[in-house]
């Protein structure tokens, strides 16, 4: 495997696919799935976790249902078997897309967001993001503010997801470039808990016109390859073998 792989998954399922996806989940995933009130939210959760299992199973040479996933010390999901700890992964889902990142020996975070109306995007940025990010976003033409806001959001979110920190690392402690500038970490002030030092590779990903997405790898100039699962991917959940890909 190259340094990192990112997989784009279309979550629009065909009849019968939801049952195929549900069949490979473990008990904890099924309990979480059952808590969703809206069938669409439940389906997105079930499909994205089944796709994650398919991709991890291919990398590990096991069946999707046999992949053992645990929750790490800060809530970031990881492989349960310490011997497999060198393979790191991260999952994101929004709208009709899931994004799955895999990396060996290095932290990876991914984030996808459906671009949607956000009339108070600048106010939210002012409340949570770093001052240099806010001033770059404020220069965006009005018609581009939402798209750039979500692009910026995915860049920051991918970094905190690589770290595993969630919101315990205040989001104004670091800044990233704002689209359309090339993605990179500009400034970082880590602390004793969260080490932002050292090189990072950020990459924007093509998830279709209605979504924006970023992968972040805590390594210098990591080679990140981007693939897309073919639409019949749920047919492969009961088998061991090559992951069905379109690119
Ligand atoms: C999980 C978290 C890190 C991201 O959540 P999100 O962007 O709403 O949702 P995503 O779909 O991108 O990611 C969710 C997945 O991340 C993974 N995840 C959960 N905790 C994680 C952590 N601490 N670190 C990395 N990944 C985590 C899980 O696989 C989860 O999927 P699941 O809920 O289906 O099991 C969230 O807890 C968080 O703290 N988000 C920050 C919210 C924010 O204000 N962001 C502003 C823009 S930077």
XYZ file of C-alpha atoms and ligand atoms in Angstrom:
295
model
C 0.000 0.000 0.000
C 1.194 3.514 -0.732
C 1.634 5.764 2.303
C -2.090 6.478 2.456
C -5.246 5.535 0.596
C -8.557 7.340 0.604
C -11.763 5.689 -0.593
C -14.846 7.603 -1.728
C -18.074 5.651 -1.223
C -21.498 6.386 -2.725
C -24.014 5.603 0.027
C -27.089 5.385 -2.245
C -28.043 1.730 -1.788
C -29.983 -0.650 -4.069
C -32.873 -2.796 -2.731
C -31.430 -5.525 -0.516
C -28.125 -3.724 0.070
C -29.091 -2.486 3.545
C -29.563 -6.076 4.768
C -26.238 -7.109 3.223
C -24.538 -4.173 4.973
C -26.233 -4.794 8.321
C -25.150 -8.446 8.292
C -21.432 -7.608 8.625
C -21.730 -5.159 11.557
C -20.763 -6.151 15.101
C -23.032 -5.911 18.146
C -21.902 -2.418 19.121
C -22.493 -1.078 15.606
C -25.968 -2.672 15.492
C -26.888 -1.113 18.840
C -25.808 2.301 17.568
C -27.676 1.781 14.272
C -30.867 0.927 16.154
C -30.750 4.241 18.034
C -31.281 6.353 14.893
C -34.825 7.659 14.661
C -34.767 8.508 10.950
C -34.406 5.531 8.581
C -32.183 7.628 6.259
C -29.714 8.344 9.095
C -29.697 4.701 10.108
C -29.085 3.595 6.503
C -26.176 6.031 6.130
C -24.596 4.774 9.347
C -25.044 1.096 8.412
C -23.747 1.582 4.851
C -20.705 3.631 5.855
C -19.658 1.153 8.561
C -20.117 -1.793 6.169
C -17.967 -0.019 3.556
C -15.313 0.655 6.214
C -15.289 -3.062 7.063
C -14.985 -4.028 3.386
C -11.942 -1.810 2.899
C -10.253 -2.827 6.177
C -10.955 -6.507 5.414
C -9.201 -6.208 2.056
C -6.142 -4.603 3.693
C -6.041 -7.250 6.466
C -6.925 -10.317 4.356
C -9.992 -11.278 6.416
C -13.771 -11.242 5.918
C -15.535 -7.892 6.530
C -17.527 -9.328 9.461
C -14.284 -10.526 11.114
C -12.655 -7.079 11.388
C -12.434 -6.134 15.071
C -12.833 -2.426 15.736
C -12.275 -0.826 19.130
C -12.494 2.709 20.445
C -9.133 4.303 21.268
C -8.334 6.307 24.409
C -9.703 9.568 22.984
C -12.667 8.086 21.200
C -10.970 7.581 17.822
C -11.901 4.165 16.392
C -8.933 1.853 15.769
C -8.220 -1.806 15.024
C -8.686 -3.927 18.150
C -5.664 -6.175 17.620
C -2.510 -4.351 18.738
C -0.518 -6.352 16.179
C -2.530 -4.630 13.477
C -2.069 -1.229 15.081
C 0.282 -0.113 12.337
C -2.755 0.138 10.049
C -4.627 3.306 10.947
C -7.956 4.404 9.537
C -10.574 7.102 9.726
C -14.184 7.390 8.551
C -16.413 10.333 7.675
C -19.933 10.487 6.263
C -22.182 13.312 5.098
C -25.077 13.428 2.666
C -24.678 10.644 0.110
C -20.948 10.115 0.621
C -18.619 8.335 2.961
C -14.871 8.796 2.987
C -12.484 6.220 4.398
C -8.776 6.860 4.927
C -6.124 4.171 5.539
C -2.485 4.756 6.430
C 0.385 2.663 7.742
C 2.305 3.849 10.802
C 1.003 7.393 10.609
C -2.149 9.134 11.835
C -4.784 9.928 9.200
C -7.984 11.935 9.428
C -10.650 12.437 6.755
C -13.683 14.651 6.526
C -16.436 15.049 3.921
C -19.246 17.582 4.096
C -22.254 18.068 1.852
C -22.212 21.751 0.815
C -25.475 23.180 2.109
C -27.021 26.588 2.813
C -25.346 28.246 5.835
C -26.464 31.856 6.104
C -24.308 32.490 9.215
C -21.108 30.842 7.923
C -18.934 33.890 8.658
C -20.338 34.246 12.169
C -19.677 30.552 12.907
C -16.136 30.946 11.556
C -15.591 34.001 13.791
C -16.777 32.045 16.814
C -14.636 28.947 16.284
C -11.863 29.364 13.728
C -8.502 31.175 13.822
C -8.329 34.904 12.972
C -6.257 34.401 9.787
C -8.800 31.843 8.526
C -11.705 34.203 9.220
C -10.081 37.102 7.369
C -9.311 34.891 4.338
C -12.894 33.592 4.308
C -14.305 37.117 4.596
C -12.608 38.004 1.288
C -14.562 35.308 -0.600
C -17.153 36.478 -3.151
C -20.617 36.168 -1.570
C -21.597 33.270 -3.866
C -18.522 31.288 -2.772
C -18.664 31.791 1.021
C -20.534 28.560 1.843
C -18.389 26.345 -0.373
C -15.174 27.845 1.011
C -16.517 27.648 4.576
C -17.175 23.918 4.222
C -13.828 23.431 2.455
C -12.096 25.150 5.377
C -14.181 23.118 7.836
C -13.112 19.795 6.263
C -9.439 20.842 6.320
C -9.621 21.641 10.060
C -11.767 18.638 10.864
C -9.404 16.259 9.014
C -6.523 17.536 11.189
C -8.392 17.089 14.496
C -9.602 13.673 13.339
C -6.041 12.582 12.538
C -5.031 13.655 16.059
C -8.144 12.029 17.534
C -8.697 15.085 19.703
C -12.231 16.039 18.712
C -13.077 19.381 20.257
C -10.674 19.006 23.171
C -8.147 20.814 20.954
C -9.572 24.340 20.520
C -9.972 24.958 16.806
C -8.273 28.361 16.933
C -5.001 26.738 18.110
C -4.069 26.066 14.497
C -4.864 27.450 11.102
C -5.070 25.953 7.636
C -5.181 27.594 4.226
C -8.643 28.539 2.940
C -9.900 27.308 -0.464
C -9.079 27.960 -3.255
C -5.513 28.049 -1.850
C -3.768 24.671 -1.851
C -4.465 22.820 1.398
C -1.780 23.073 4.061
C -1.293 23.626 7.753
C -0.173 27.232 8.223
C 0.247 27.683 11.955
C -0.027 25.367 14.929
C 0.304 25.752 18.675
C 0.089 22.268 20.179
C -0.098 21.550 23.883
C 0.955 18.767 26.241
C -1.958 16.595 25.088
C -2.057 17.250 21.355
C 1.128 17.363 19.329
C 0.569 19.326 16.142
C 4.300 19.728 15.506
C 6.055 18.156 12.592
C 5.068 17.923 8.970
C 1.534 17.396 7.705
C 0.151 16.526 4.284
C -3.325 17.869 3.482
C -5.161 16.913 0.301
C -8.489 18.076 -1.132
C -10.534 15.176 -2.534
C -13.078 15.029 -5.344
C -16.347 13.685 -3.893
C -18.639 15.192 -6.543
C -19.915 18.732 -7.084
C -22.157 18.822 -3.985
C -19.514 17.744 -1.471
C -16.114 18.955 -0.273
C -13.559 16.713 1.415
C -10.040 16.654 2.842
C -7.560 14.018 4.013
C -4.857 14.939 6.556
C -1.800 12.753 7.208
C 0.722 13.601 9.929
C 3.761 13.008 7.712
C 5.820 14.968 5.185
C 4.659 14.833 1.572
C 2.692 11.616 2.103
C 1.648 9.921 -1.128
C -2.142 9.847 -0.889
C -3.977 7.852 -3.557
C -7.718 8.315 -4.018
C -10.042 5.483 -5.098
C -13.776 5.094 -5.521
C -15.784 1.976 -4.634
C -17.890 0.638 -7.500
C -21.671 0.840 -7.012
C -22.007 -2.941 -6.507
C -19.698 -2.895 -3.460
C -22.323 -4.407 -1.078
C -22.248 -7.595 -3.226
C -18.671 -8.182 -2.019
C -19.364 -8.044 1.731
C -19.620 -11.826 2.148
C -16.325 -12.552 0.376
C -12.615 -12.228 0.912
C -10.935 -10.602 -2.035
C -10.054 -7.504 -3.947
C -12.103 -4.446 -3.077
C -14.284 -3.466 -6.074
C -13.045 -0.116 -7.321
C -13.875 2.293 -10.087
C -10.619 4.242 -9.884
C -16.169 12.594 15.618
C -15.792 14.030 15.407
C -14.298 14.173 15.614
C -16.148 14.369 13.962
O -17.506 14.231 13.721
P -18.295 14.747 12.445
O -17.477 15.663 11.587
O -19.561 15.252 12.933
O -18.591 13.424 11.643
P -17.745 12.591 10.580
O -18.730 11.848 9.796
O -16.735 13.392 9.838
O -16.911 11.592 11.490
C -17.548 10.675 12.311
C -16.663 9.465 12.429
O -15.388 9.839 12.961
C -14.872 8.760 13.729
N -14.505 9.304 15.031
C -15.199 9.316 16.199
N -14.470 9.917 17.162
C -13.309 10.297 16.604
C -12.149 10.974 17.091
N -12.025 11.353 18.370
N -11.130 11.202 16.227
C -11.218 10.814 14.960
N -12.288 10.167 14.426
C -13.319 9.924 15.247
C -15.963 7.702 13.809
O -15.665 6.696 12.872
C -17.208 8.458 13.405
O -18.129 7.663 12.721
P -19.420 7.082 13.479
O -19.990 8.171 14.314
O -20.322 6.647 12.369
O -18.878 5.939 14.288
C -16.597 14.928 16.369
O -16.729 14.327 17.601
C -16.003 16.263 16.647
O -15.456 16.514 17.674
N -16.135 17.142 15.709
C -15.713 18.493 15.782
C -16.944 19.323 15.487
C -16.685 20.721 15.016
O -17.118 21.677 15.634
N -16.048 20.952 13.921
C -15.935 22.293 13.412
C -15.117 22.336 12.165
S -13.419 22.008 12.428
